[in-house]
């Protein structure tokens, strides 16, 4: 049984070897007989067309045209707003002026001369008619010019009224500045005399006090002359004593006094004898500066 099995195994192995050789030979023959393939590259142009899903973008020329149109619209809207504003301002001014002219109890009539009221009334009526007839289509500059014409006629009356309202306080302030400056000069000159008699250096020189005195004298003379002229005028005449001028002169007087009060006094050269001497406490401060009197200090604070 063993010999028979060995013979059968050898026979199977021989058959397998023969089959494998035949298969390899068949595959080799098939590959040699198959047609050979060759790769060929072909280049061709391709057209690409993009279709946007939303609104297509504008071209440079279209953008410029669109921006120009937007600028024109903005300019028209701005001009329309300016014209409407000018129209409303003129209309409101006309109604206000009409009420002033029709109200005999208003202060406006106290400061307006008869001929001024007549010219204003005529100009008011003419402008009111023009506004209702042609004003709707008028440009802003034309409307503003119409208002300026009326304001020019009204301004002298308004100025007189304003001066009558602000003038009294300005006059009082200027008179007060003169009085305080005079008090300062009186005390300063007294202190100067005392310092010279004591052999000390005065706080202010003659030129310092003279400059303030000259300024105050000129301001007092001007105020006296203008006050006399103003008393001869009525409310309907232009004032000669004006608020702005009085305020300017009052400020100049105050600054002249304050400039001296802030200035440091001249110190004398110290010698061996003055170094050993004891300073008089009533004449100078610890720093060597002359003391100011209570009245002089009050004048400075009020200024």
PDB file of C-alpha atoms in Angstrom:
ATOM      1  CA  UNK A   1       0.000   0.000   0.000  1.00  0.00           C
ATOM      2  CA  UNK A   2       2.860   2.305   0.696  1.00  0.00           C
ATOM      3  CA  UNK A   3       4.503   1.653  -2.675  1.00  0.00           C
ATOM      4  CA  UNK A   4       1.233   2.281  -4.480  1.00  0.00           C
ATOM      5  CA  UNK A   5       0.751   5.647  -2.790  1.00  0.00           C
ATOM      6  CA  UNK A   6       4.269   6.746  -3.663  1.00  0.00           C
ATOM      7  CA  UNK A   7       3.717   5.880  -7.306  1.00  0.00           C
ATOM      8  CA  UNK A   8       0.447   7.836  -7.352  1.00  0.00           C
ATOM      9  CA  UNK A   9       2.068  10.942  -5.775  1.00  0.00           C
ATOM     10  CA  UNK A  10       4.874  10.958  -8.320  1.00  0.00           C
ATOM     11  CA  UNK A  11       2.377  10.751 -11.149  1.00  0.00           C
ATOM     12  CA  UNK A  12       0.350  13.760  -9.756  1.00  0.00           C
ATOM     13  CA  UNK A  13       3.487  15.847  -9.359  1.00  0.00           C
ATOM     14  CA  UNK A  14       4.566  15.120 -12.905  1.00  0.00           C
ATOM     15  CA  UNK A  15       1.189  16.189 -14.270  1.00  0.00           C
ATOM     16  CA  UNK A  16       1.227  19.446 -12.284  1.00  0.00           C
ATOM     17  CA  UNK A  17       4.694  20.371 -13.557  1.00  0.00           C
ATOM     18  CA  UNK A  18       3.646  19.729 -17.147  1.00  0.00           C
ATOM     19  CA  UNK A  19       0.477  21.867 -16.782  1.00  0.00           C
ATOM     20  CA  UNK A  20       2.368  24.802 -15.299  1.00  0.00           C
ATOM     21  CA  UNK A  21       4.896  24.814 -18.124  1.00  0.00           C
ATOM     22  CA  UNK A  22       2.187  24.738 -20.707  1.00  0.00           C
ATOM     23  CA  UNK A  23       0.346  27.651 -19.021  1.00  0.00           C
ATOM     24  CA  UNK A  24       3.465  29.817 -18.960  1.00  0.00           C
ATOM     25  CA  UNK A  25       4.156  29.071 -22.591  1.00  0.00           C
ATOM     26  CA  UNK A  26       0.590  29.989 -23.531  1.00  0.00           C
ATOM     27  CA  UNK A  27       0.713  33.324 -21.639  1.00  0.00           C
ATOM     28  CA  UNK A  28       4.018  34.247 -23.283  1.00  0.00           C
ATOM     29  CA  UNK A  29       2.630  33.557 -26.727  1.00  0.00           C
ATOM     30  CA  UNK A  30      -0.515  35.609 -26.036  1.00  0.00           C
ATOM     31  CA  UNK A  31       1.422  38.670 -24.874  1.00  0.00           C
ATOM     32  CA  UNK A  32       3.643  38.521 -27.927  1.00  0.00           C
ATOM     33  CA  UNK A  33       0.668  38.323 -30.250  1.00  0.00           C
ATOM     34  CA  UNK A  34      -1.325  41.235 -28.550  1.00  0.00           C
ATOM     35  CA  UNK A  35      -1.241  44.647 -30.469  1.00  0.00           C
ATOM     36  CA  UNK A  36       0.956  47.361 -28.925  1.00  0.00           C
ATOM     37  CA  UNK A  37      -0.878  50.656 -27.645  1.00  0.00           C
ATOM     38  CA  UNK A  38       0.562  54.209 -28.048  1.00  0.00           C
ATOM     39  CA  UNK A  39      -0.429  57.352 -25.970  1.00  0.00           C
ATOM     40  CA  UNK A  40      -1.139  60.513 -28.022  1.00  0.00           C
ATOM     41  CA  UNK A  41      -1.560  64.042 -26.358  1.00  0.00           C
ATOM     42  CA  UNK A  42      -3.903  66.481 -28.142  1.00  0.00           C
ATOM     43  CA  UNK A  43      -4.073  70.227 -27.150  1.00  0.00           C
ATOM     44  CA  UNK A  44      -7.279  72.158 -28.010  1.00  0.00           C
ATOM     45  CA  UNK A  45      -8.518  75.708 -26.936  1.00  0.00           C
ATOM     46  CA  UNK A  46     -11.372  75.839 -24.416  1.00  0.00           C
ATOM     47  CA  UNK A  47     -13.745  78.828 -24.125  1.00  0.00           C
ATOM     48  CA  UNK A  48     -14.892  79.643 -20.548  1.00  0.00           C
ATOM     49  CA  UNK A  49     -18.006  81.736 -19.955  1.00  0.00           C
ATOM     50  CA  UNK A  50     -18.891  82.853 -16.373  1.00  0.00           C
ATOM     51  CA  UNK A  51     -22.507  83.645 -15.631  1.00  0.00           C
ATOM     52  CA  UNK A  52     -22.914  85.408 -12.212  1.00  0.00           C
ATOM     53  CA  UNK A  53     -25.761  84.208 -10.078  1.00  0.00           C
ATOM     54  CA  UNK A  54     -26.560  87.794  -8.845  1.00  0.00           C
ATOM     55  CA  UNK A  55     -26.412  91.271 -10.492  1.00  0.00           C
ATOM     56  CA  UNK A  56     -23.396  91.478 -12.797  1.00  0.00           C
ATOM     57  CA  UNK A  57     -20.657  94.000 -11.782  1.00  0.00           C
ATOM     58  CA  UNK A  58     -20.436  97.332 -13.585  1.00  0.00           C
ATOM     59  CA  UNK A  59     -17.737  98.131 -16.042  1.00  0.00           C
ATOM     60  CA  UNK A  60     -15.354 101.064 -15.297  1.00  0.00           C
ATOM     61  CA  UNK A  61     -17.288 103.304 -17.700  1.00  0.00           C
ATOM     62  CA  UNK A  62     -20.599 102.349 -16.115  1.00  0.00           C
ATOM     63  CA  UNK A  63     -19.189 103.001 -12.624  1.00  0.00           C
ATOM     64  CA  UNK A  64     -18.040 106.502 -13.593  1.00  0.00           C
ATOM     65  CA  UNK A  65     -21.402 107.293 -15.149  1.00  0.00           C
ATOM     66  CA  UNK A  66     -23.217 106.040 -12.056  1.00  0.00           C
ATOM     67  CA  UNK A  67     -21.038 108.124  -9.717  1.00  0.00           C
ATOM     68  CA  UNK A  68     -21.684 111.226 -11.804  1.00  0.00           C
ATOM     69  CA  UNK A  69     -25.422 110.691 -11.601  1.00  0.00           C
ATOM     70  CA  UNK A  70     -25.258 110.213  -7.813  1.00  0.00           C
ATOM     71  CA  UNK A  71     -23.258 113.442  -7.458  1.00  0.00           C
ATOM     72  CA  UNK A  72     -25.825 115.333  -9.517  1.00  0.00           C
ATOM     73  CA  UNK A  73     -28.674 113.989  -7.385  1.00  0.00           C
ATOM     74  CA  UNK A  74     -26.855 114.935  -4.170  1.00  0.00           C
ATOM     75  CA  UNK A  75     -26.200 118.450  -5.482  1.00  0.00           C
ATOM     76  CA  UNK A  76     -29.862 118.908  -6.431  1.00  0.00           C
ATOM     77  CA  UNK A  77     -31.004 117.705  -3.012  1.00  0.00           C
ATOM     78  CA  UNK A  78     -28.571 120.027  -1.221  1.00  0.00           C
ATOM     79  CA  UNK A  79     -29.675 123.002  -3.319  1.00  0.00           C
ATOM     80  CA  UNK A  80     -33.308 122.160  -2.616  1.00  0.00           C
ATOM     81  CA  UNK A  81     -32.676 121.991   1.149  1.00  0.00           C
ATOM     82  CA  UNK A  82     -30.794 125.307   1.106  1.00  0.00           C
ATOM     83  CA  UNK A  83     -33.563 126.981  -0.862  1.00  0.00           C
ATOM     84  CA  UNK A  84     -36.239 125.704   1.509  1.00  0.00           C
ATOM     85  CA  UNK A  85     -34.252 126.893   4.518  1.00  0.00           C
ATOM     86  CA  UNK A  86     -33.711 130.340   2.984  1.00  0.00           C
ATOM     87  CA  UNK A  87     -37.413 130.553   2.126  1.00  0.00           C
ATOM     88  CA  UNK A  88     -38.473 129.685   5.669  1.00  0.00           C
ATOM     89  CA  UNK A  89     -36.015 132.152   7.178  1.00  0.00           C
ATOM     90  CA  UNK A  90     -37.244 134.973   4.975  1.00  0.00           C
ATOM     91  CA  UNK A  91     -40.892 134.149   5.612  1.00  0.00           C
ATOM     92  CA  UNK A  92     -40.374 134.045   9.387  1.00  0.00           C
ATOM     93  CA  UNK A  93     -38.434 137.308   9.306  1.00  0.00           C
ATOM     94  CA  UNK A  94     -41.218 139.036   7.373  1.00  0.00           C
ATOM     95  CA  UNK A  95     -43.898 137.954   9.843  1.00  0.00           C
ATOM     96  CA  UNK A  96     -41.781 139.006  12.822  1.00  0.00           C
ATOM     97  CA  UNK A  97     -41.109 142.410  11.294  1.00  0.00           C
ATOM     98  CA  UNK A  98     -44.778 142.851  10.441  1.00  0.00           C
ATOM     99  CA  UNK A  99     -45.756 142.169  14.061  1.00  0.00           C
ATOM    100  CA  UNK A 100     -43.220 144.734  15.311  1.00  0.00           C
ATOM    101  CA  UNK A 101     -44.500 147.410  12.971  1.00  0.00           C
ATOM    102  CA  UNK A 102     -48.162 146.749  13.793  1.00  0.00           C
ATOM    103  CA  UNK A 103     -47.671 146.684  17.577  1.00  0.00           C
ATOM    104  CA  UNK A 104     -47.601 150.323  18.681  1.00  0.00           C
ATOM    105  CA  UNK A 105     -46.804 149.328  22.273  1.00  0.00           C
ATOM    106  CA  UNK A 106     -43.541 147.523  21.418  1.00  0.00           C
ATOM    107  CA  UNK A 107     -40.173 149.050  22.272  1.00  0.00           C
ATOM    108  CA  UNK A 108     -39.395 148.929  18.561  1.00  0.00           C
ATOM    109  CA  UNK A 109     -41.291 152.180  18.002  1.00  0.00           C
ATOM    110  CA  UNK A 110     -39.390 153.965  20.788  1.00  0.00           C
ATOM    111  CA  UNK A 111     -36.113 153.586  18.893  1.00  0.00           C
ATOM    112  CA  UNK A 112     -37.354 153.808  15.282  1.00  0.00           C
ATOM    113  CA  UNK A 113     -37.586 157.127  13.493  1.00  0.00           C
ATOM    114  CA  UNK A 114     -40.789 157.817  11.473  1.00  0.00           C
ATOM    115  CA  UNK A 115     -39.002 157.728   8.127  1.00  0.00           C
ATOM    116  CA  UNK A 116     -37.298 154.447   9.069  1.00  0.00           C
ATOM    117  CA  UNK A 117     -40.643 152.882   9.907  1.00  0.00           C
ATOM    118  CA  UNK A 118     -42.092 154.104   6.595  1.00  0.00           C
ATOM    119  CA  UNK A 119     -39.227 152.625   4.560  1.00  0.00           C
ATOM    120  CA  UNK A 120     -39.479 149.352   6.440  1.00  0.00           C
ATOM    121  CA  UNK A 121     -43.229 149.136   5.890  1.00  0.00           C
ATOM    122  CA  UNK A 122     -42.904 149.746   2.149  1.00  0.00           C
ATOM    123  CA  UNK A 123     -40.069 147.237   1.796  1.00  0.00           C
ATOM    124  CA  UNK A 124     -41.957 144.706   3.888  1.00  0.00           C
ATOM    125  CA  UNK A 125     -45.077 144.901   1.709  1.00  0.00           C
ATOM    126  CA  UNK A 126     -43.069 144.623  -1.514  1.00  0.00           C
ATOM    127  CA  UNK A 127     -41.076 141.641  -0.284  1.00  0.00           C
ATOM    128  CA  UNK A 128     -44.152 139.863   1.053  1.00  0.00           C
ATOM    129  CA  UNK A 129     -45.887 140.146  -2.341  1.00  0.00           C
ATOM    130  CA  UNK A 130     -42.793 138.948  -4.179  1.00  0.00           C
ATOM    131  CA  UNK A 131     -42.402 135.967  -1.847  1.00  0.00           C
ATOM    132  CA  UNK A 132     -45.928 134.705  -2.501  1.00  0.00           C
ATOM    133  CA  UNK A 133     -45.737 135.295  -6.270  1.00  0.00           C
ATOM    134  CA  UNK A 134     -42.182 134.421  -7.285  1.00  0.00           C
ATOM    135  CA  UNK A 135     -40.493 133.242  -4.095  1.00  0.00           C
ATOM    136  CA  UNK A 136     -41.493 129.601  -4.535  1.00  0.00           C
ATOM    137  CA  UNK A 137     -39.127 129.222  -7.493  1.00  0.00           C
ATOM    138  CA  UNK A 138     -36.391 131.606  -6.325  1.00  0.00           C
ATOM    139  CA  UNK A 139     -32.888 130.359  -5.577  1.00  0.00           C
ATOM    140  CA  UNK A 140     -31.451 130.396  -2.076  1.00  0.00           C
ATOM    141  CA  UNK A 141     -29.059 133.305  -2.743  1.00  0.00           C
ATOM    142  CA  UNK A 142     -31.939 135.460  -4.022  1.00  0.00           C
ATOM    143  CA  UNK A 143     -34.014 134.734  -0.922  1.00  0.00           C
ATOM    144  CA  UNK A 144     -31.081 135.535   1.363  1.00  0.00           C
ATOM    145  CA  UNK A 145     -30.441 138.783  -0.499  1.00  0.00           C
ATOM    146  CA  UNK A 146     -34.069 139.846   0.041  1.00  0.00           C
ATOM    147  CA  UNK A 147     -33.701 139.277   3.771  1.00  0.00           C
ATOM    148  CA  UNK A 148     -30.389 141.160   3.897  1.00  0.00           C
ATOM    149  CA  UNK A 149     -32.058 144.227   2.373  1.00  0.00           C
ATOM    150  CA  UNK A 150     -34.630 144.321   5.171  1.00  0.00           C
ATOM    151  CA  UNK A 151     -32.032 143.648   7.879  1.00  0.00           C
ATOM    152  CA  UNK A 152     -29.984 146.608   6.658  1.00  0.00           C
ATOM    153  CA  UNK A 153     -32.974 148.904   7.224  1.00  0.00           C
ATOM    154  CA  UNK A 154     -33.764 147.359  10.608  1.00  0.00           C
ATOM    155  CA  UNK A 155     -30.217 147.207  12.032  1.00  0.00           C
ATOM    156  CA  UNK A 156     -29.921 150.870  13.194  1.00  0.00           C
ATOM    157  CA  UNK A 157     -33.100 150.472  15.247  1.00  0.00           C
ATOM    158  CA  UNK A 158     -31.907 147.206  16.784  1.00  0.00           C
ATOM    159  CA  UNK A 159     -28.525 148.771  17.612  1.00  0.00           C
ATOM    160  CA  UNK A 160     -30.150 151.657  19.505  1.00  0.00           C
ATOM    161  CA  UNK A 161     -32.301 149.239  21.477  1.00  0.00           C
ATOM    162  CA  UNK A 162     -29.310 147.031  22.374  1.00  0.00           C
ATOM    163  CA  UNK A 163     -27.198 150.017  23.433  1.00  0.00           C
ATOM    164  CA  UNK A 164     -29.990 151.252  25.673  1.00  0.00           C
ATOM    165  CA  UNK A 165     -30.119 147.811  27.316  1.00  0.00           C
ATOM    166  CA  UNK A 166     -26.380 147.189  27.824  1.00  0.00           C
ATOM    167  CA  UNK A 167     -25.096 150.759  28.122  1.00  0.00           C
ATOM    168  CA  UNK A 168     -25.995 151.470  31.789  1.00  0.00           C
ATOM    169  CA  UNK A 169     -24.050 148.472  33.130  1.00  0.00           C
ATOM    170  CA  UNK A 170     -21.036 149.240  30.946  1.00  0.00           C
ATOM    171  CA  UNK A 171     -21.091 152.849  32.182  1.00  0.00           C
ATOM    172  CA  UNK A 172     -21.253 151.745  35.819  1.00  0.00           C
ATOM    173  CA  UNK A 173     -18.378 149.276  35.342  1.00  0.00           C
ATOM    174  CA  UNK A 174     -16.177 151.921  33.735  1.00  0.00           C
ATOM    175  CA  UNK A 175     -16.857 154.449  36.485  1.00  0.00           C
ATOM    176  CA  UNK A 176     -16.015 151.790  39.067  1.00  0.00           C
ATOM    177  CA  UNK A 177     -12.741 151.005  37.287  1.00  0.00           C
ATOM    178  CA  UNK A 178     -11.835 154.709  37.363  1.00  0.00           C
ATOM    179  CA  UNK A 179     -12.588 154.964  41.083  1.00  0.00           C
ATOM    180  CA  UNK A 180     -10.547 151.882  41.978  1.00  0.00           C
ATOM    181  CA  UNK A 181      -7.625 153.050  39.866  1.00  0.00           C
ATOM    182  CA  UNK A 182      -7.688 156.447  41.600  1.00  0.00           C
ATOM    183  CA  UNK A 183      -7.715 154.754  45.013  1.00  0.00           C
ATOM    184  CA  UNK A 184      -4.760 152.630  43.983  1.00  0.00           C
ATOM    185  CA  UNK A 185      -2.796 155.682  42.799  1.00  0.00           C
ATOM    186  CA  UNK A 186      -3.494 157.567  46.017  1.00  0.00           C
ATOM    187  CA  UNK A 187      -2.236 154.740  48.206  1.00  0.00           C
ATOM    188  CA  UNK A 188       0.702 153.938  45.953  1.00  0.00           C
ATOM    189  CA  UNK A 189       1.906 157.563  45.983  1.00  0.00           C
ATOM    190  CA  UNK A 190       1.561 157.694  49.772  1.00  0.00           C
ATOM    191  CA  UNK A 191       3.591 154.493  50.130  1.00  0.00           C
ATOM    192  CA  UNK A 192       6.154 155.858  47.705  1.00  0.00           C
ATOM    193  CA  UNK A 193       6.642 159.001  49.821  1.00  0.00           C
ATOM    194  CA  UNK A 194       6.943 156.939  53.009  1.00  0.00           C
ATOM    195  CA  UNK A 195       9.521 154.610  51.449  1.00  0.00           C
ATOM    196  CA  UNK A 196      11.656 157.496  50.163  1.00  0.00           C
ATOM    197  CA  UNK A 197      11.623 159.215  53.552  1.00  0.00           C
ATOM    198  CA  UNK A 198      12.731 155.947  55.173  1.00  0.00           C
ATOM    199  CA  UNK A 199      15.565 155.563  52.671  1.00  0.00           C
ATOM    200  CA  UNK A 200      13.975 152.519  51.063  1.00  0.00           C
ATOM    201  CA  UNK A 201      13.248 151.682  47.440  1.00  0.00           C
ATOM    202  CA  UNK A 202       9.605 152.445  46.526  1.00  0.00           C
ATOM    203  CA  UNK A 203       7.536 149.630  45.131  1.00  0.00           C
ATOM    204  CA  UNK A 204       6.571 151.693  42.046  1.00  0.00           C
ATOM    205  CA  UNK A 205       8.555 154.310  40.172  1.00  0.00           C
ATOM    206  CA  UNK A 206       7.264 157.726  39.127  1.00  0.00           C
ATOM    207  CA  UNK A 207       6.967 156.548  35.531  1.00  0.00           C
ATOM    208  CA  UNK A 208       4.888 153.543  36.625  1.00  0.00           C
ATOM    209  CA  UNK A 209       2.358 155.682  38.440  1.00  0.00           C
ATOM    210  CA  UNK A 210       2.387 158.365  35.774  1.00  0.00           C
ATOM    211  CA  UNK A 211       1.489 155.858  33.038  1.00  0.00           C
ATOM    212  CA  UNK A 212      -1.563 154.675  35.005  1.00  0.00           C
ATOM    213  CA  UNK A 213      -2.558 158.226  35.905  1.00  0.00           C
ATOM    214  CA  UNK A 214      -2.366 159.340  32.269  1.00  0.00           C
ATOM    215  CA  UNK A 215      -4.480 156.408  31.072  1.00  0.00           C
ATOM    216  CA  UNK A 216      -7.129 156.983  33.736  1.00  0.00           C
ATOM    217  CA  UNK A 217      -7.257 160.734  33.053  1.00  0.00           C
ATOM    218  CA  UNK A 218      -7.745 160.206  29.324  1.00  0.00           C
ATOM    219  CA  UNK A 219     -10.481 157.647  29.964  1.00  0.00           C
ATOM    220  CA  UNK A 220     -12.251 159.966  32.418  1.00  0.00           C
ATOM    221  CA  UNK A 221     -12.114 162.895  29.991  1.00  0.00           C
ATOM    222  CA  UNK A 222     -13.461 160.741  27.166  1.00  0.00           C
ATOM    223  CA  UNK A 223     -16.302 159.446  29.330  1.00  0.00           C
ATOM    224  CA  UNK A 224     -17.223 162.927  30.543  1.00  0.00           C
ATOM    225  CA  UNK A 225     -17.367 164.301  27.006  1.00  0.00           C
ATOM    226  CA  UNK A 226     -19.377 161.390  25.606  1.00  0.00           C
ATOM    227  CA  UNK A 227     -21.795 161.425  28.538  1.00  0.00           C
ATOM    228  CA  UNK A 228     -22.590 165.080  27.944  1.00  0.00           C
ATOM    229  CA  UNK A 229     -23.185 164.403  24.243  1.00  0.00           C
ATOM    230  CA  UNK A 230     -25.346 161.361  24.957  1.00  0.00           C
ATOM    231  CA  UNK A 231     -27.639 163.310  27.290  1.00  0.00           C
ATOM    232  CA  UNK A 232     -28.643 165.545  24.371  1.00  0.00           C
ATOM    233  CA  UNK A 233     -29.769 162.616  22.229  1.00  0.00           C
ATOM    234  CA  UNK A 234     -33.127 160.856  22.179  1.00  0.00           C
ATOM    235  CA  UNK A 235     -33.757 157.109  21.962  1.00  0.00           C
ATOM    236  CA  UNK A 236     -34.377 157.436  18.225  1.00  0.00           C
ATOM    237  CA  UNK A 237     -30.902 158.854  17.556  1.00  0.00           C
ATOM    238  CA  UNK A 238     -27.724 156.820  17.226  1.00  0.00           C
ATOM    239  CA  UNK A 239     -25.784 156.763  20.517  1.00  0.00           C
ATOM    240  CA  UNK A 240     -22.301 158.243  20.870  1.00  0.00           C
ATOM    241  CA  UNK A 241     -21.601 156.469  24.170  1.00  0.00           C
ATOM    242  CA  UNK A 242     -21.345 152.841  23.098  1.00  0.00           C
ATOM    243  CA  UNK A 243     -21.042 149.707  25.191  1.00  0.00           C
ATOM    244  CA  UNK A 244     -18.096 148.199  23.341  1.00  0.00           C
ATOM    245  CA  UNK A 245     -15.979 151.351  23.743  1.00  0.00           C
ATOM    246  CA  UNK A 246     -16.727 151.641  27.465  1.00  0.00           C
ATOM    247  CA  UNK A 247     -15.861 147.993  28.029  1.00  0.00           C
ATOM    248  CA  UNK A 248     -12.607 148.373  26.111  1.00  0.00           C
ATOM    249  CA  UNK A 249     -11.509 151.415  28.144  1.00  0.00           C
ATOM    250  CA  UNK A 250     -12.472 149.745  31.425  1.00  0.00           C
ATOM    251  CA  UNK A 251     -10.383 146.671  30.583  1.00  0.00           C
ATOM    252  CA  UNK A 252      -7.402 148.867  29.662  1.00  0.00           C
ATOM    253  CA  UNK A 253      -7.541 150.678  33.032  1.00  0.00           C
ATOM    254  CA  UNK A 254      -7.813 147.404  34.954  1.00  0.00           C
ATOM    255  CA  UNK A 255      -4.891 145.829  33.113  1.00  0.00           C
ATOM    256  CA  UNK A 256      -2.654 148.837  33.765  1.00  0.00           C
ATOM    257  CA  UNK A 257      -3.233 148.599  37.536  1.00  0.00           C
ATOM    258  CA  UNK A 258      -2.989 144.798  37.638  1.00  0.00           C
ATOM    259  CA  UNK A 259       0.258 144.944  35.675  1.00  0.00           C
ATOM    260  CA  UNK A 260       1.863 147.081  38.401  1.00  0.00           C
ATOM    261  CA  UNK A 261       0.507 144.946  41.233  1.00  0.00           C
ATOM    262  CA  UNK A 262       1.999 141.792  39.712  1.00  0.00           C
ATOM    263  CA  UNK A 263       5.394 143.360  39.054  1.00  0.00           C
ATOM    264  CA  UNK A 264       8.158 142.510  41.486  1.00  0.00           C
ATOM    265  CA  UNK A 265       9.657 145.584  43.203  1.00  0.00           C
ATOM    266  CA  UNK A 266      13.230 146.670  42.591  1.00  0.00           C
ATOM    267  CA  UNK A 267      15.527 145.532  45.383  1.00  0.00           C
ATOM    268  CA  UNK A 268      18.359 147.832  46.499  1.00  0.00           C
ATOM    269  CA  UNK A 269      21.917 146.585  46.479  1.00  0.00           C
ATOM    270  CA  UNK A 270      22.753 145.200  49.935  1.00  0.00           C
ATOM    271  CA  UNK A 271      25.830 146.423  51.819  1.00  0.00           C
ATOM    272  CA  UNK A 272      27.518 145.233  54.979  1.00  0.00           C
ATOM    273  CA  UNK A 273      25.623 147.806  57.028  1.00  0.00           C
ATOM    274  CA  UNK A 274      22.222 146.984  55.541  1.00  0.00           C
ATOM    275  CA  UNK A 275      22.804 143.257  56.011  1.00  0.00           C
ATOM    276  CA  UNK A 276      23.234 143.707  59.764  1.00  0.00           C
ATOM    277  CA  UNK A 277      20.350 146.137  60.087  1.00  0.00           C
ATOM    278  CA  UNK A 278      16.948 144.931  61.195  1.00  0.00           C
ATOM    279  CA  UNK A 279      14.132 145.521  58.692  1.00  0.00           C
ATOM    280  CA  UNK A 280      11.162 147.510  59.865  1.00  0.00           C
ATOM    281  CA  UNK A 281       8.252 145.039  59.910  1.00  0.00           C
ATOM    282  CA  UNK A 282       5.658 147.650  59.026  1.00  0.00           C
ATOM    283  CA  UNK A 283       7.505 148.825  55.943  1.00  0.00           C
ATOM    284  CA  UNK A 284       8.605 145.609  54.254  1.00  0.00           C
ATOM    285  CA  UNK A 285       7.745 141.919  54.155  1.00  0.00           C
ATOM    286  CA  UNK A 286      10.116 139.117  55.084  1.00  0.00           C
ATOM    287  CA  UNK A 287      11.199 138.816  51.448  1.00  0.00           C
ATOM    288  CA  UNK A 288      12.237 142.475  51.357  1.00  0.00           C
ATOM    289  CA  UNK A 289       9.189 143.638  49.373  1.00  0.00           C
ATOM    290  CA  UNK A 290       7.253 146.682  50.613  1.00  0.00           C
ATOM    291  CA  UNK A 291       3.986 145.783  52.224  1.00  0.00           C
ATOM    292  CA  UNK A 292       0.745 146.861  50.567  1.00  0.00           C
ATOM    293  CA  UNK A 293      -1.854 148.591  52.699  1.00  0.00           C
ATOM    294  CA  UNK A 294      -5.271 147.060  53.239  1.00  0.00           C
ATOM    295  CA  UNK A 295      -6.870 149.671  51.014  1.00  0.00           C
ATOM    296  CA  UNK A 296      -4.393 148.985  48.242  1.00  0.00           C
ATOM    297  CA  UNK A 297      -5.015 145.251  48.461  1.00  0.00           C
ATOM    298  CA  UNK A 298      -8.784 145.806  48.351  1.00  0.00           C
ATOM    299  CA  UNK A 299      -8.403 147.877  45.203  1.00  0.00           C
ATOM    300  CA  UNK A 300      -6.393 145.130  43.542  1.00  0.00           C
ATOM    301  CA  UNK A 301      -8.936 142.436  44.447  1.00  0.00           C
ATOM    302  CA  UNK A 302     -11.866 144.492  43.171  1.00  0.00           C
ATOM    303  CA  UNK A 303     -10.082 145.153  39.911  1.00  0.00           C
TER     304      UNK A 303
END
